[in-house]
XYZ file of C-alpha atoms in Angstrom:
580
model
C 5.592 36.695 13.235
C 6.789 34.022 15.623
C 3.105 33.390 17.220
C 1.445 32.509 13.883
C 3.332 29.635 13.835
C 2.511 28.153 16.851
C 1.653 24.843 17.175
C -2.247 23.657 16.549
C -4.291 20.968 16.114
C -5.103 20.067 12.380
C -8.579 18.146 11.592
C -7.356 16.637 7.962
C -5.633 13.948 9.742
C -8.080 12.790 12.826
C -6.005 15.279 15.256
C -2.629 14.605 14.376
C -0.596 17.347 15.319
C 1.183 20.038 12.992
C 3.215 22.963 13.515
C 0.773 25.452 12.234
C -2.529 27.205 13.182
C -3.527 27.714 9.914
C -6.006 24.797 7.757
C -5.475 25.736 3.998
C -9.275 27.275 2.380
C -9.209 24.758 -0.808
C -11.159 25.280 -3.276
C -13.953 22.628 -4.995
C -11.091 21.864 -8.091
C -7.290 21.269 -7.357
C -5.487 23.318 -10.139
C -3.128 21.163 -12.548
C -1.328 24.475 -12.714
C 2.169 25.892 -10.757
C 2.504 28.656 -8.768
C 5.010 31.479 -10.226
C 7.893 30.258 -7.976
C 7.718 26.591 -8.642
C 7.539 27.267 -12.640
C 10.538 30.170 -12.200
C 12.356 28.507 -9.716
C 12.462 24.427 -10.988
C 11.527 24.924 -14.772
C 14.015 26.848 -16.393
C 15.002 25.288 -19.660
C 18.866 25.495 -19.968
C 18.857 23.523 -16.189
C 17.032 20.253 -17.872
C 18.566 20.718 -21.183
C 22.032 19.425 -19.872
C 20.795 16.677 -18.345
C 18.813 15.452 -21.320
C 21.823 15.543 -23.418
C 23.301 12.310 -20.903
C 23.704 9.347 -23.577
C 21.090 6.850 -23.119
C 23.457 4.136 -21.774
C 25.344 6.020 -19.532
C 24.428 5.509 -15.781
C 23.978 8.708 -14.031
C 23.155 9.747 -11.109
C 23.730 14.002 -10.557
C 23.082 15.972 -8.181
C 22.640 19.108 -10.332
C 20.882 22.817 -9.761
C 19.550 23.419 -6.515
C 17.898 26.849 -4.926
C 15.221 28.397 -2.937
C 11.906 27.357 -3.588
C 9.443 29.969 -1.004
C 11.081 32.091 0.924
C 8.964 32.266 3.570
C 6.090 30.767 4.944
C 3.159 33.419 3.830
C 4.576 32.684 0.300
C 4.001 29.182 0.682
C 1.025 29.130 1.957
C -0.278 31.340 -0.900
C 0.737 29.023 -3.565
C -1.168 26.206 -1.450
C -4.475 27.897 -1.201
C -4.019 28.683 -4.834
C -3.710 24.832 -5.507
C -0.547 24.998 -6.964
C 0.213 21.063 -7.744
C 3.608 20.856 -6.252
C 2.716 23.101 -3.151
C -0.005 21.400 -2.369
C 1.010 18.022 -2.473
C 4.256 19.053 -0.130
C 1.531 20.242 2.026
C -0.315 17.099 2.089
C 2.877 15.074 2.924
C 3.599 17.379 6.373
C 3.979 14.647 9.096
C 2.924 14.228 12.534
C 6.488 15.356 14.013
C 7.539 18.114 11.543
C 7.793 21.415 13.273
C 9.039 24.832 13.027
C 9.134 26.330 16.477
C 9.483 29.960 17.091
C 13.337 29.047 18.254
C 14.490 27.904 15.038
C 12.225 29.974 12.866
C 14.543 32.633 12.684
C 16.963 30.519 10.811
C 14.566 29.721 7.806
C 12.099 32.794 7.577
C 14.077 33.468 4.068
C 14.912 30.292 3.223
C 11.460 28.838 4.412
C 11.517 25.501 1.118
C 14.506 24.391 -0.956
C 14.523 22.297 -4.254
C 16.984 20.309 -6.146
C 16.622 18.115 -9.296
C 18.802 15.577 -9.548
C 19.272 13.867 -13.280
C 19.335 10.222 -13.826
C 19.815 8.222 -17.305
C 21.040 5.092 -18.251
C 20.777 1.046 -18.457
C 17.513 -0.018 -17.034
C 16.068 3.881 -16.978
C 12.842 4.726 -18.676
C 14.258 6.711 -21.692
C 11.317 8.999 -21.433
C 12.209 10.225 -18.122
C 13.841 13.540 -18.486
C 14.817 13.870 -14.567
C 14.112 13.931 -11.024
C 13.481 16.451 -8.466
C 12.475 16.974 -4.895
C 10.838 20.119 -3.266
C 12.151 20.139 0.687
C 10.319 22.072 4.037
C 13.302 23.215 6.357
C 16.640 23.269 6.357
C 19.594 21.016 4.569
C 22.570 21.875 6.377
C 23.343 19.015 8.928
C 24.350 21.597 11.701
C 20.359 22.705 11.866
C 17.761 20.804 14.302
C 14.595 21.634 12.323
C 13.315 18.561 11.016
C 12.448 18.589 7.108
C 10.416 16.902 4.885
C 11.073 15.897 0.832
C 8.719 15.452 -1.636
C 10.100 13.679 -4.927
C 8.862 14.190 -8.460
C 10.153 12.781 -11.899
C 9.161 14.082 -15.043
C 8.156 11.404 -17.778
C 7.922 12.543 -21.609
C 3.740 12.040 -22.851
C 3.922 9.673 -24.973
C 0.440 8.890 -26.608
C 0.740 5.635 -27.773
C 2.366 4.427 -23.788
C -0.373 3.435 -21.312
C 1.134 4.867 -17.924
C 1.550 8.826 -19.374
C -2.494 8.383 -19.575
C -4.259 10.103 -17.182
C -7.626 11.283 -16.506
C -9.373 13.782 -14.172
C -10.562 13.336 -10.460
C -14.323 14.025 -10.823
C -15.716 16.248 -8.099
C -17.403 14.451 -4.912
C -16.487 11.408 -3.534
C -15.233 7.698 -4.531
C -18.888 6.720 -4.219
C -19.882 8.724 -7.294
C -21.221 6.652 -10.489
C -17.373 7.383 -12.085
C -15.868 5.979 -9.795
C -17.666 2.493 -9.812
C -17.655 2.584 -13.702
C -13.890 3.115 -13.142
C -13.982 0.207 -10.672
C -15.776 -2.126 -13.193
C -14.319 -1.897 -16.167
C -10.615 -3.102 -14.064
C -12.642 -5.856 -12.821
C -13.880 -7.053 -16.428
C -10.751 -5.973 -18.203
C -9.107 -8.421 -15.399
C -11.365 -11.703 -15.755
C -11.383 -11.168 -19.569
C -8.197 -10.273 -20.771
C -5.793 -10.822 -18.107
C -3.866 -14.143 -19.375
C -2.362 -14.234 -15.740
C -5.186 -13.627 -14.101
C -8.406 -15.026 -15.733
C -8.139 -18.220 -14.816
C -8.515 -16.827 -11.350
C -11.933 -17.038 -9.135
C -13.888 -14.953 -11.349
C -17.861 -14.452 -11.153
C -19.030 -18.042 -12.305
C -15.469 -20.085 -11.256
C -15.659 -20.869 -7.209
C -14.725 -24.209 -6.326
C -14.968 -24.026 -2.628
C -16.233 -21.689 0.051
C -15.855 -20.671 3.526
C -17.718 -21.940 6.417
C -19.936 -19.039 6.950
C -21.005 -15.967 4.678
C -23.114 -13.105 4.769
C -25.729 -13.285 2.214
C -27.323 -9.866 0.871
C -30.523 -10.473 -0.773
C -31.143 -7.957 -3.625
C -33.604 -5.485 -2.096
C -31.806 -2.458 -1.587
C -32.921 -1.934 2.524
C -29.007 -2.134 3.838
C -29.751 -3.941 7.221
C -32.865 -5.994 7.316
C -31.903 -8.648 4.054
C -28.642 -9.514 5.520
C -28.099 -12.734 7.196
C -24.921 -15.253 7.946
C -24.844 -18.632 6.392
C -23.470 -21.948 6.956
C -22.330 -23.094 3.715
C -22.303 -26.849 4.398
C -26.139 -26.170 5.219
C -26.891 -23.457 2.683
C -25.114 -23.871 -0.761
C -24.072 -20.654 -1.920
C -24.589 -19.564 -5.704
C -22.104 -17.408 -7.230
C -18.848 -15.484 -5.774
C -17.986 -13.835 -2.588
C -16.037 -10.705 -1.780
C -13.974 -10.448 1.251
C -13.337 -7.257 3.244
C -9.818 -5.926 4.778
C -10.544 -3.051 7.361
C -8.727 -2.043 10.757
C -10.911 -2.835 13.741
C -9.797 0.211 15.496
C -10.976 0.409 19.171
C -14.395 1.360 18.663
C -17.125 -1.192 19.595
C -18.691 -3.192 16.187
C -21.058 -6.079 16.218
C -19.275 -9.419 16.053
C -20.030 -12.617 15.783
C -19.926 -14.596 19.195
C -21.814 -18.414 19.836
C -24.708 -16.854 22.133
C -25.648 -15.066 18.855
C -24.656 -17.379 15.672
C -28.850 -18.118 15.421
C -29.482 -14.688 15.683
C -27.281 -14.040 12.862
C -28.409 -16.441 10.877
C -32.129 -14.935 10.862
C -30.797 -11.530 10.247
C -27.858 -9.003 11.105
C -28.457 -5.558 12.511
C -26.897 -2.133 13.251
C -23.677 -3.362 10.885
C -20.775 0.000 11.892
C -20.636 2.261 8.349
C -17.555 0.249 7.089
C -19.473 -3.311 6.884
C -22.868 -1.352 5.248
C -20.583 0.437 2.281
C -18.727 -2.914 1.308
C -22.529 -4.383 1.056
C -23.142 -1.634 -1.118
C -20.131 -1.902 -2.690
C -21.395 -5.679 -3.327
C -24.853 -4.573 -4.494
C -22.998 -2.729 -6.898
C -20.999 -5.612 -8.295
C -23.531 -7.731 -8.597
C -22.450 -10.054 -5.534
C -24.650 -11.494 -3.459
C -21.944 -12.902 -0.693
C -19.826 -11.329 1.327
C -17.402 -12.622 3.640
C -16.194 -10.126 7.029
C -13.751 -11.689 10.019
C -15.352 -10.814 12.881
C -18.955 -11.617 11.210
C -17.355 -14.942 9.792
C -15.411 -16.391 12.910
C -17.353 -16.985 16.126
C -15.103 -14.261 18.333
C -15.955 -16.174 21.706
C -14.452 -19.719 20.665
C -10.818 -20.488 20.810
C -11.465 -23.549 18.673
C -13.839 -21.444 15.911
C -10.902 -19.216 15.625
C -8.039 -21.843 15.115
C -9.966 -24.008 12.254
C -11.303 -20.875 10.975
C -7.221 -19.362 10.991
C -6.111 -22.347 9.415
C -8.208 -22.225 5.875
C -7.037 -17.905 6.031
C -5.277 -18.557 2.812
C -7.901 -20.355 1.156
C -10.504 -17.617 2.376
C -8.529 -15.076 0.306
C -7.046 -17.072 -2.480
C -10.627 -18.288 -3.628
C -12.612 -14.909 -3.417
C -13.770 -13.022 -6.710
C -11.491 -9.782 -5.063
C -10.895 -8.087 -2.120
C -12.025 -4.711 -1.112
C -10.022 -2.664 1.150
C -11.152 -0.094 3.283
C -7.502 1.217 2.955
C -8.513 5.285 4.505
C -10.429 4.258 7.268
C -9.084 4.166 10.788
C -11.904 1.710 12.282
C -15.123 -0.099 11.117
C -17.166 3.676 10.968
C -14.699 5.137 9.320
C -16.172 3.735 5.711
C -15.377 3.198 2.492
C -16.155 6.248 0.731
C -14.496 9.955 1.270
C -15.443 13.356 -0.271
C -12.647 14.854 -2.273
C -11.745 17.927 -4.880
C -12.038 17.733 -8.331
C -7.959 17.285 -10.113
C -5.872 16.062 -12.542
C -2.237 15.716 -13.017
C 0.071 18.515 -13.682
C 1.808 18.669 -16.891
C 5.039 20.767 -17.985
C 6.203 22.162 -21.061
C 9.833 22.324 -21.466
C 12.693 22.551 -24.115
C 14.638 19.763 -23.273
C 16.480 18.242 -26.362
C 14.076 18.134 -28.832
C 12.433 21.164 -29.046
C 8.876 22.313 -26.964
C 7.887 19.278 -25.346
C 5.230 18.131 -22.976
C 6.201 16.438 -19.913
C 3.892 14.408 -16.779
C 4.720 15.703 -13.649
C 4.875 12.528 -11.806
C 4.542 12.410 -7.624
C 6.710 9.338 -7.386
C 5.222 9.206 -3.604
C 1.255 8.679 -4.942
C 1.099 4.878 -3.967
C 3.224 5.344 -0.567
C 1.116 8.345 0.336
C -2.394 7.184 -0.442
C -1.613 2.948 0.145
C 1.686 2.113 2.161
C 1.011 4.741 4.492
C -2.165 4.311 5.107
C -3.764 3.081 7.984
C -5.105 -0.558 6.584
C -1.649 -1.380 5.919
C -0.274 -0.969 9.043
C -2.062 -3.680 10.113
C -0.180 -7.118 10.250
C -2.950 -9.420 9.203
C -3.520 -7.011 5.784
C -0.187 -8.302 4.299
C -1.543 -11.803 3.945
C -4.565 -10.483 2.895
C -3.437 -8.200 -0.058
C -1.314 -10.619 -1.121
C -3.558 -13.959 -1.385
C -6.371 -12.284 -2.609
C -6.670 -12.619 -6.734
C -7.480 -8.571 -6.789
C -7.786 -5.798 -4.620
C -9.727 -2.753 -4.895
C -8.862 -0.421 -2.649
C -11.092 2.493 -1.257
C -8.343 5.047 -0.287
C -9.191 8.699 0.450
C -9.013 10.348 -2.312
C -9.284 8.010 -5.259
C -9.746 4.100 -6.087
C -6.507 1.806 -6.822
C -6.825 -1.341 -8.353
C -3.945 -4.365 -7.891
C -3.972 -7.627 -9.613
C -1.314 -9.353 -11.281
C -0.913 -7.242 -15.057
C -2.324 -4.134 -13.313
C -1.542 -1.953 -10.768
C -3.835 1.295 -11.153
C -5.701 4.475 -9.623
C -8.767 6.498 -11.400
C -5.881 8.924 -12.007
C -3.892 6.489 -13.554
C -6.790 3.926 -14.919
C -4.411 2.226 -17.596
C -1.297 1.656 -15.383
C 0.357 4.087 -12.823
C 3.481 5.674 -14.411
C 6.933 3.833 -14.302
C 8.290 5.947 -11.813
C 5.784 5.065 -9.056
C 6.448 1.593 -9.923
C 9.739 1.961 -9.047
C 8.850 3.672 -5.536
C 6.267 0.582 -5.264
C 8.330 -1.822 -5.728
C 10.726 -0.014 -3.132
C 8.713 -0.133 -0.902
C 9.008 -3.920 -0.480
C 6.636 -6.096 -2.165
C 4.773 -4.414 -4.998
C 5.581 -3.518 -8.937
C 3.306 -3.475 -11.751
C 1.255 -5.945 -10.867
C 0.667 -8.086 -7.455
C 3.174 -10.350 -6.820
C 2.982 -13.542 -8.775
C 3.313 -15.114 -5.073
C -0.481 -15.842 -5.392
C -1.042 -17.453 -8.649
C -2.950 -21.087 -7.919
C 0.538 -22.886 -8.661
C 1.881 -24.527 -5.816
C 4.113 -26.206 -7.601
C 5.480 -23.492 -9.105
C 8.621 -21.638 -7.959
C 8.850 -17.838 -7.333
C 11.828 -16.132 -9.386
C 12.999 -12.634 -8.992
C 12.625 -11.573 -13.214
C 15.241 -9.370 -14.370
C 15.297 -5.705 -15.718
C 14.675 -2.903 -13.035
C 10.857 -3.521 -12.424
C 11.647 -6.871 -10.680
C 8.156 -8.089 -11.032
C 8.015 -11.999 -9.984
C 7.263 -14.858 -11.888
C 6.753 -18.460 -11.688
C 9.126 -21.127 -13.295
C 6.676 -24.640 -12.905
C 7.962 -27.846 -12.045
C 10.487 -26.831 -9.469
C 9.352 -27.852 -5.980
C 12.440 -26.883 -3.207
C 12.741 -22.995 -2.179
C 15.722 -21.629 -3.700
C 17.835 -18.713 -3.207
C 15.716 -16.753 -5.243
C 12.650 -17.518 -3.205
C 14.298 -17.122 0.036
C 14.929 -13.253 -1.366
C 11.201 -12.850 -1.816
C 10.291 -14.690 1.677
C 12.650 -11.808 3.199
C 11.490 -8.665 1.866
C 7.814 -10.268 2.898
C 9.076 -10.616 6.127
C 11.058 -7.101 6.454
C 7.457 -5.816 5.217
C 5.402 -7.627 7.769
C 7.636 -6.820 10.975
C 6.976 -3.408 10.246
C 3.070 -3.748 11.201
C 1.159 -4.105 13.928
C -1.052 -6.757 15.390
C -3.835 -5.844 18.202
C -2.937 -9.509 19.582
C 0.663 -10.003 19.458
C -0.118 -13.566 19.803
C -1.681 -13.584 16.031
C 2.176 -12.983 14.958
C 2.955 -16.960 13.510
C -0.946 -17.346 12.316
C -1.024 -13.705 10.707
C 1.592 -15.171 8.030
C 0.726 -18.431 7.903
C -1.240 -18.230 5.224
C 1.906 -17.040 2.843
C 3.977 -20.003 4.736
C 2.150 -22.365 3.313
C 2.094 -20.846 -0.603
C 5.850 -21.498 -0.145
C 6.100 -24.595 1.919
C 4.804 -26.389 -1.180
C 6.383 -30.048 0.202
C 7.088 -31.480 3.336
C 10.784 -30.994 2.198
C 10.823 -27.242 2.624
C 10.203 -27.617 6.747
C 8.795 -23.734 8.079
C 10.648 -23.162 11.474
C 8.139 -20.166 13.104
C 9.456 -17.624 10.293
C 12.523 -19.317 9.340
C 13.119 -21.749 6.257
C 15.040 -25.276 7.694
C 16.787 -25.405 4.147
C 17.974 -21.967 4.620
C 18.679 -21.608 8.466
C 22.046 -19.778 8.421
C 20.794 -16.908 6.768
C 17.314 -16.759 8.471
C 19.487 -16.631 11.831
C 21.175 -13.434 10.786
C 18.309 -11.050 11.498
C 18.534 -7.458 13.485
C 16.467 -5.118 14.395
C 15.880 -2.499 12.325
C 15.368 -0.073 14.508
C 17.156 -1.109 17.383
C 18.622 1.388 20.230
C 21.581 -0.271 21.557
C 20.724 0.695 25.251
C 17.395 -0.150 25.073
C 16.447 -3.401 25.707
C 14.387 -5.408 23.138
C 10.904 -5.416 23.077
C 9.611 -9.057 24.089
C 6.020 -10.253 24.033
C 4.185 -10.805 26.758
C 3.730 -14.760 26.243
C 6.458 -16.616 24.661
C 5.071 -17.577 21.110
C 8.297 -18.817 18.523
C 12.329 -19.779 20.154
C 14.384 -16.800 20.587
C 16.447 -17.440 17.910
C 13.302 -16.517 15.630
C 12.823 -12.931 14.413
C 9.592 -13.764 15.553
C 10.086 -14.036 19.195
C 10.120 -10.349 18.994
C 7.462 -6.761 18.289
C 10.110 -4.862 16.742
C 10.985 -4.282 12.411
C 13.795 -6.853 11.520
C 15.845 -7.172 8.459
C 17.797 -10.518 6.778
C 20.352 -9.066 4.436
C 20.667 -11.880 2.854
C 23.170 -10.172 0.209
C 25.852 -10.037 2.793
C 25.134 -13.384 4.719
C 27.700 -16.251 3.933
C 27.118 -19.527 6.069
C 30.076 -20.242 8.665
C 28.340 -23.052 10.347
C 26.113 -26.019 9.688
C 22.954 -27.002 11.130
C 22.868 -30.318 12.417
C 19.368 -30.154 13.289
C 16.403 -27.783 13.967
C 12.899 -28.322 14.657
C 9.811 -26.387 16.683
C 6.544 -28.161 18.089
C 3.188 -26.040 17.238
C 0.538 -25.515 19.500
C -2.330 -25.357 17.289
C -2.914 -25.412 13.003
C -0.882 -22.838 12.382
């Protein structure tokens, strides 16, 4: 028993290590269906019936039934290569370091998953939910070493006539099949059209000003030979452009360097697979510019890159949308992935009010498919994703769409369900909709809205950062510490663009991360993550003053909730060596 669990290399996740030898044989179609011991085990009717019964405005937060979920591995594993939905998305969450070693496996072979729903009603609580519960690999008592993982599910009453219990059906193939672009356009016309917050937004006849290069795509449908950069102070474009987030990865691409700006300009060659699906992708839409940062900024020039840097915001504020190549690791990685044909699970319980049907919500969908995936980790994708009107990402297993009244997936088309919002907007920055942040307003002052969604908003006519704002800075900048940069020197430039959406006057002074007006509390960040005997990670060239969260590589946090000023500034002020 102990051997088949030795540790192997597993392909799904570009050689990431897990603790077992064995890849799951899924089949072409992902059932929507439970295996016997999830629907045994977590859906029993008298366990969700109490928790139902909770008045509506009574806060509540229980920790109710709990029991075995598979006892042992083979049983799992069976339920995964059946496609059971639960199983199978616990499966897909296994990280890098969880392990069961043939030490501890003694200690779990019955006892090999746990679950535990745990009931929550009240003020501010969709009244549809019915509950929570999370499915665990591995131990819970605290006196065992084997690391576990949770997955987290709510279940949300179906409620016809409410756009985020409407779901549709994964199509077999890949997110380059002709329902997936359909899906892709109809967000992008519902959006210019009918959007009040967002259609007066760079739309496909709207641009008012344009970067210094682009790449043109003429409309014959040969990939490489049509394309060509352009000046656009020479050559006026016609029409919108498209911009393009993407990790860089370590693999060699073509870029744009001085010795070869005239070659570019005849025509551009051998583009990585990345660069060729986004001018499909383009093609598609009907765009005939695109506009790529390493194509776009001469790569050789110091000075190219600083003016360049300095109109970021701009770049990304005034394209039709953004596309994000959120799956892929490097430019060949591409936008486009094969995947199984599903839908979303759905349960039938007694739960109040007789038989009812409830949506199996993953509460983890956004985090699993968009904050953890590898785009994101990049620092200079925050800026990116937030400035741009709309983003369409290209994640591995479905389209999501973000602007600022939707925030969607092909699973989800009409909205993704309230209880993924929730985890969104957890997760730092996002809710609903993108954060109002980027709205063409820059007079207009960010507020934090009420009721649990906390979607931002803009109150016009108010031009100093307030408490409020300062908030919203914070959890941006909690966000972006967390990334990484392949230049630590691109820290200050790589958020520069967002500096200067909220340093609206010359009043509200930007001290490398830090508001003047609000110095005492932008002083009282720590390290998130921070070993006490370890010393702090510093960069290799000093780049802000030490009394900076950015002076450092390392995640920081500001609670700002628990900072009162003691002191008072009598003066602060930094020197810049370039723009931004």
């Amino acid at each position: 028993m102990a051997n088949s669990y030795a540790h192997a290399t597993n392909s799904r996740n570009g050689g990431d290590t897990y603790p077992y030898s064995w890849e799951p044989d899924f089949a072409d179609e992902v059932s929507s269906d439970l295996c016997d011991t999830c629907q045994n085990t977590i859906f029993k009717d008298e366990m969700w019936q109490e928790m139902y019964n909770w008045p509506d405005d009574w806060i509540h937060d229980w920790f109710g039934e709990a029991g075995i979920h598979h006892r042992s591995y083979e049983s799992f594993q069976s339920a995964v290569e059946r496609g059971c939905y639960i199983c199978v998305a616990l499966y897909n969450t296994l990280p890098v370091n969880f392990s069961v070693t043939t030490g501890n496996m003694d200690s779990v072979k019955n006892e090999f998953s746990k679950w535990r729903i745990s009931g929550i009603r009240g003020s501010g609580i969709d009244s549809r939910n019915c509950g929570r519960f999370s499915v665990k690999l591995g131990s819970w008592a605290s006196t065992e070493k084997l690391r576990h993982i949770s997955m987290p599910f709510e279940l949300l009453r179906i409620d016809e006539k409410a756009t985020d219990t409407r779901f549709e059906a994964l199509t077999l193939g890949s997110t380059n099949s002709m329902e997936a672009w359909n899906r892709a356009s109809r967000w992008i016309n519902k959006c210019t059209t009918e959007h009040g917050c967002c259609a007066h937004l760079t739309s496909s006849g709207s641009v008012t000003w344009y970067p210094t290069r682009l790449i043109e795509i003429s409309s014959n449908d040969e990939p490489e030979k049509h394309i060509r950069l352009i000046e656009t102070k020479d050559t006026a474009p016609s029409g919108p452009y498209i911009t393009l987030s993407h990790c860089w990865g370590n693999a060699n691409m073509v870029r744009l360097e001085r010795s070869k700006l005239e070659e570019f300009k005849a025509s551009i060659s051998n583009l990585p697979k990345t660069f060729n699906d986004l001018i499909l992708a383009a093609r598609k839409f009907g765009v005939k510019y695109v506009w790529i940062d390493c194509l776009c900024i001469v790569q050789d020039e110091i000075s190219d890159w600083h003016s360049e840097c300095s109109t970021m915001d701009r770049v990304y504020r005034n394209a039709f949308f953004n596309i994000a190549a959120t799956a892929s690791r490097n430019s060949h990685g591409g936008l486009f992935f094969d995947r199984p044909k599903s839908k979303p699970c759905t349960v039938v319980l007694s739960a109040g009010r007789g038989r009812e049907t409830f949506l199996l919500v993953d509460t983890a969908l956004f985090e699993k498919d968009i904050a953890d995936s590898p785009l994101l980790k990049r620092g200079w994708i925050l800026q990116e994703r937030l400035l741009a009107p709309r983003v369409l990402h290209f994640a591995r297993k479905q389209l999501f769409w973000e602007c600022k009244e939707l925030c969607a997936s092909e699973t989800y088309p009409y909205g993704l369900p309230s209880a993924i919002r929730r985890d969104v907007l957890q997760q730092g920055l996002k809710e609903n909709g993108k954060d109002s942040l980027v709205k063409k307003r820059p007079l207009s002052l960010l507020k934090l809205a009420s009721h649990s969604f906390g979607r931002l908003y803009e109150v016009e006519g108010v031009e100093e950062i307030d408490q409020e704002e300062v908030k919203s800075w914070y959890r941006i900048v909690k966000a972006y510490s967390q990334t990484s940069l392949t230049f630590t020197s691109d820290k200050l430039p790589a958020l520069s663009g967002i500096a200067k959406f909220f340093q609206r006057t010359p009043r509200n002074t930007y001290l490398a991360g830090i508001w003047k007006a609000h110095l005492p509390v932008g002083l009282a960040w720590y390290c998130s993550s921070w070993v006490q005997e370890a010393p702090l990670p510093q960069p290799e060239k000093c780049r802000a003053p030490t009394w900076s969260w950015m002076s450092i590589d390392n995640p920081v946090t500001i609670d700002q909730h628990y900072a009162h000023p003691i002191l008072r500034i009598l003066d602060a002020q930094t020197s810049a060596t370039t723009v931004d």
